[in-house]
């Protein structure tokens, strides 16, 4: 009699847990799909940001080269004007 009662309780417990397990599985699957969608969106954004980074890096490199070129052009101009001295302003007593 005790064995039948134990088996009956075990059977009832299993029967009650199945719907809960199925519900959790459905919820887990739904969350999993949402996470997969979010990961796909993040990967897409990451790819776009990578492309933007490459573009900005190329633009920075071009500006750096142009800046160096302009600095090189400015050096000779500074050398031409450096020979002059500004007239000093002194107060002279008469």
PDB file of C-alpha atoms in Angstrom:
ATOM      1  CA  UNK A   1       0.000   0.000   0.000  1.00  0.00           C
ATOM      2  CA  UNK A   2       2.840   2.385   0.848  1.00  0.00           C
ATOM      3  CA  UNK A   3       4.578   1.611  -2.444  1.00  0.00           C
ATOM      4  CA  UNK A   4       1.431   2.389  -4.428  1.00  0.00           C
ATOM      5  CA  UNK A   5       1.056   5.641  -2.509  1.00  0.00           C
ATOM      6  CA  UNK A   6       4.679   6.602  -3.199  1.00  0.00           C
ATOM      7  CA  UNK A   7       4.334   5.835  -6.903  1.00  0.00           C
ATOM      8  CA  UNK A   8       1.094   7.813  -7.040  1.00  0.00           C
ATOM      9  CA  UNK A   9       2.740  10.847  -5.413  1.00  0.00           C
ATOM     10  CA  UNK A  10       5.705  10.588  -7.726  1.00  0.00           C
ATOM     11  CA  UNK A  11       3.393  10.354 -10.754  1.00  0.00           C
ATOM     12  CA  UNK A  12       1.388  13.386  -9.602  1.00  0.00           C
ATOM     13  CA  UNK A  13       4.564  15.366  -9.008  1.00  0.00           C
ATOM     14  CA  UNK A  14       5.844  14.530 -12.487  1.00  0.00           C
ATOM     15  CA  UNK A  15       2.495  15.395 -14.075  1.00  0.00           C
ATOM     16  CA  UNK A  16       2.421  18.768 -12.327  1.00  0.00           C
ATOM     17  CA  UNK A  17       5.997  19.617 -13.206  1.00  0.00           C
ATOM     18  CA  UNK A  18       5.594  18.955 -16.940  1.00  0.00           C
ATOM     19  CA  UNK A  19       3.446  22.035 -17.661  1.00  0.00           C
ATOM     20  CA  UNK A  20       5.803  24.187 -15.601  1.00  0.00           C
ATOM     21  CA  UNK A  21       8.775  22.841 -17.507  1.00  0.00           C
ATOM     22  CA  UNK A  22       7.030  23.426 -20.823  1.00  0.00           C
ATOM     23  CA  UNK A  23       6.147  26.972 -19.763  1.00  0.00           C
ATOM     24  CA  UNK A  24       9.734  27.673 -18.729  1.00  0.00           C
ATOM     25  CA  UNK A  25      10.999  26.191 -21.967  1.00  0.00           C
ATOM     26  CA  UNK A  26       8.671  28.411 -24.009  1.00  0.00           C
ATOM     27  CA  UNK A  27       9.743  31.452 -22.031  1.00  0.00           C
ATOM     28  CA  UNK A  28      13.392  30.496 -22.354  1.00  0.00           C
ATOM     29  CA  UNK A  29      13.018  30.006 -26.107  1.00  0.00           C
ATOM     30  CA  UNK A  30      11.364  33.396 -26.448  1.00  0.00           C
ATOM     31  CA  UNK A  31      14.121  35.085 -24.452  1.00  0.00           C
ATOM     32  CA  UNK A  32      16.719  33.207 -26.496  1.00  0.00           C
ATOM     33  CA  UNK A  33      15.197  34.494 -29.741  1.00  0.00           C
ATOM     34  CA  UNK A  34      15.152  38.047 -28.403  1.00  0.00           C
ATOM     35  CA  UNK A  35      18.791  37.746 -27.383  1.00  0.00           C
ATOM     36  CA  UNK A  36      19.735  36.371 -30.798  1.00  0.00           C
ATOM     37  CA  UNK A  37      18.035  39.365 -32.417  1.00  0.00           C
ATOM     38  CA  UNK A  38      19.858  41.765 -30.128  1.00  0.00           C
ATOM     39  CA  UNK A  39      23.203  40.071 -30.843  1.00  0.00           C
ATOM     40  CA  UNK A  40      22.571  40.329 -34.587  1.00  0.00           C
ATOM     41  CA  UNK A  41      21.785  44.038 -34.257  1.00  0.00           C
ATOM     42  CA  UNK A  42      24.896  44.632 -32.156  1.00  0.00           C
ATOM     43  CA  UNK A  43      27.056  42.793 -34.681  1.00  0.00           C
ATOM     44  CA  UNK A  44      25.603  44.943 -37.458  1.00  0.00           C
ATOM     45  CA  UNK A  45      26.298  48.123 -35.463  1.00  0.00           C
ATOM     46  CA  UNK A  46      29.804  46.871 -34.709  1.00  0.00           C
ATOM     47  CA  UNK A  47      30.456  46.377 -38.417  1.00  0.00           C
ATOM     48  CA  UNK A  48      29.181  49.864 -39.209  1.00  0.00           C
ATOM     49  CA  UNK A  49      31.300  51.396 -36.468  1.00  0.00           C
ATOM     50  CA  UNK A  50      34.323  49.508 -37.760  1.00  0.00           C
ATOM     51  CA  UNK A  51      33.762  50.972 -41.222  1.00  0.00           C
ATOM     52  CA  UNK A  52      33.367  54.458 -39.775  1.00  0.00           C
ATOM     53  CA  UNK A  53      36.548  53.997 -37.764  1.00  0.00           C
ATOM     54  CA  UNK A  54      38.493  53.035 -40.888  1.00  0.00           C
ATOM     55  CA  UNK A  55      37.110  56.070 -42.728  1.00  0.00           C
ATOM     56  CA  UNK A  56      37.990  58.426 -39.890  1.00  0.00           C
ATOM     57  CA  UNK A  57      41.447  56.920 -39.540  1.00  0.00           C
ATOM     58  CA  UNK A  58      42.104  57.451 -43.239  1.00  0.00           C
ATOM     59  CA  UNK A  59      40.854  61.041 -43.003  1.00  0.00           C
ATOM     60  CA  UNK A  60      43.058  61.667 -39.942  1.00  0.00           C
ATOM     61  CA  UNK A  61      46.093  60.282 -41.740  1.00  0.00           C
ATOM     62  CA  UNK A  62      45.399  62.507 -44.745  1.00  0.00           C
ATOM     63  CA  UNK A  63      45.057  65.568 -42.498  1.00  0.00           C
ATOM     64  CA  UNK A  64      48.274  64.663 -40.685  1.00  0.00           C
ATOM     65  CA  UNK A  65      50.153  64.505 -43.992  1.00  0.00           C
ATOM     66  CA  UNK A  66      48.661  67.803 -45.112  1.00  0.00           C
ATOM     67  CA  UNK A  67      49.566  69.391 -41.768  1.00  0.00           C
ATOM     68  CA  UNK A  68      53.175  68.202 -42.053  1.00  0.00           C
ATOM     69  CA  UNK A  69      53.340  69.556 -45.595  1.00  0.00           C
ATOM     70  CA  UNK A  70      52.044  72.948 -44.476  1.00  0.00           C
ATOM     71  CA  UNK A  71      54.485  73.022 -41.559  1.00  0.00           C
ATOM     72  CA  UNK A  72      57.336  72.292 -43.980  1.00  0.00           C
ATOM     73  CA  UNK A  73      56.209  75.191 -46.176  1.00  0.00           C
ATOM     74  CA  UNK A  74      56.057  77.523 -43.183  1.00  0.00           C
ATOM     75  CA  UNK A  75      59.655  76.895 -42.049  1.00  0.00           C
ATOM     76  CA  UNK A  76      61.338  78.668 -44.992  1.00  0.00           C
ATOM     77  CA  UNK A  77      58.997  81.649 -44.644  1.00  0.00           C
ATOM     78  CA  UNK A  78      59.883  82.034 -40.990  1.00  0.00           C
ATOM     79  CA  UNK A  79      63.604  81.949 -41.847  1.00  0.00           C
ATOM     80  CA  UNK A  80      63.266  84.878 -44.290  1.00  0.00           C
ATOM     81  CA  UNK A  81      61.647  87.146 -41.737  1.00  0.00           C
ATOM     82  CA  UNK A  82      63.777  86.206 -38.791  1.00  0.00           C
ATOM     83  CA  UNK A  83      66.695  88.408 -39.954  1.00  0.00           C
ATOM     84  CA  UNK A  84      64.818  91.618 -39.217  1.00  0.00           C
ATOM     85  CA  UNK A  85      64.804  93.213 -35.853  1.00  0.00           C
ATOM     86  CA  UNK A  86      62.006  95.305 -34.624  1.00  0.00           C
ATOM     87  CA  UNK A  87      62.890  98.886 -33.816  1.00  0.00           C
ATOM     88  CA  UNK A  88      63.167  99.381 -30.134  1.00  0.00           C
ATOM     89  CA  UNK A  89      61.087 102.085 -28.590  1.00  0.00           C
ATOM     90  CA  UNK A  90      63.077 104.103 -26.145  1.00  0.00           C
ATOM     91  CA  UNK A  91      62.049 107.312 -24.530  1.00  0.00           C
ATOM     92  CA  UNK A  92      64.710 109.858 -25.170  1.00  0.00           C
ATOM     93  CA  UNK A  93      65.083 113.014 -23.214  1.00  0.00           C
ATOM     94  CA  UNK A  94      65.631 116.104 -25.178  1.00  0.00           C
TER      95      UNK A  94
END
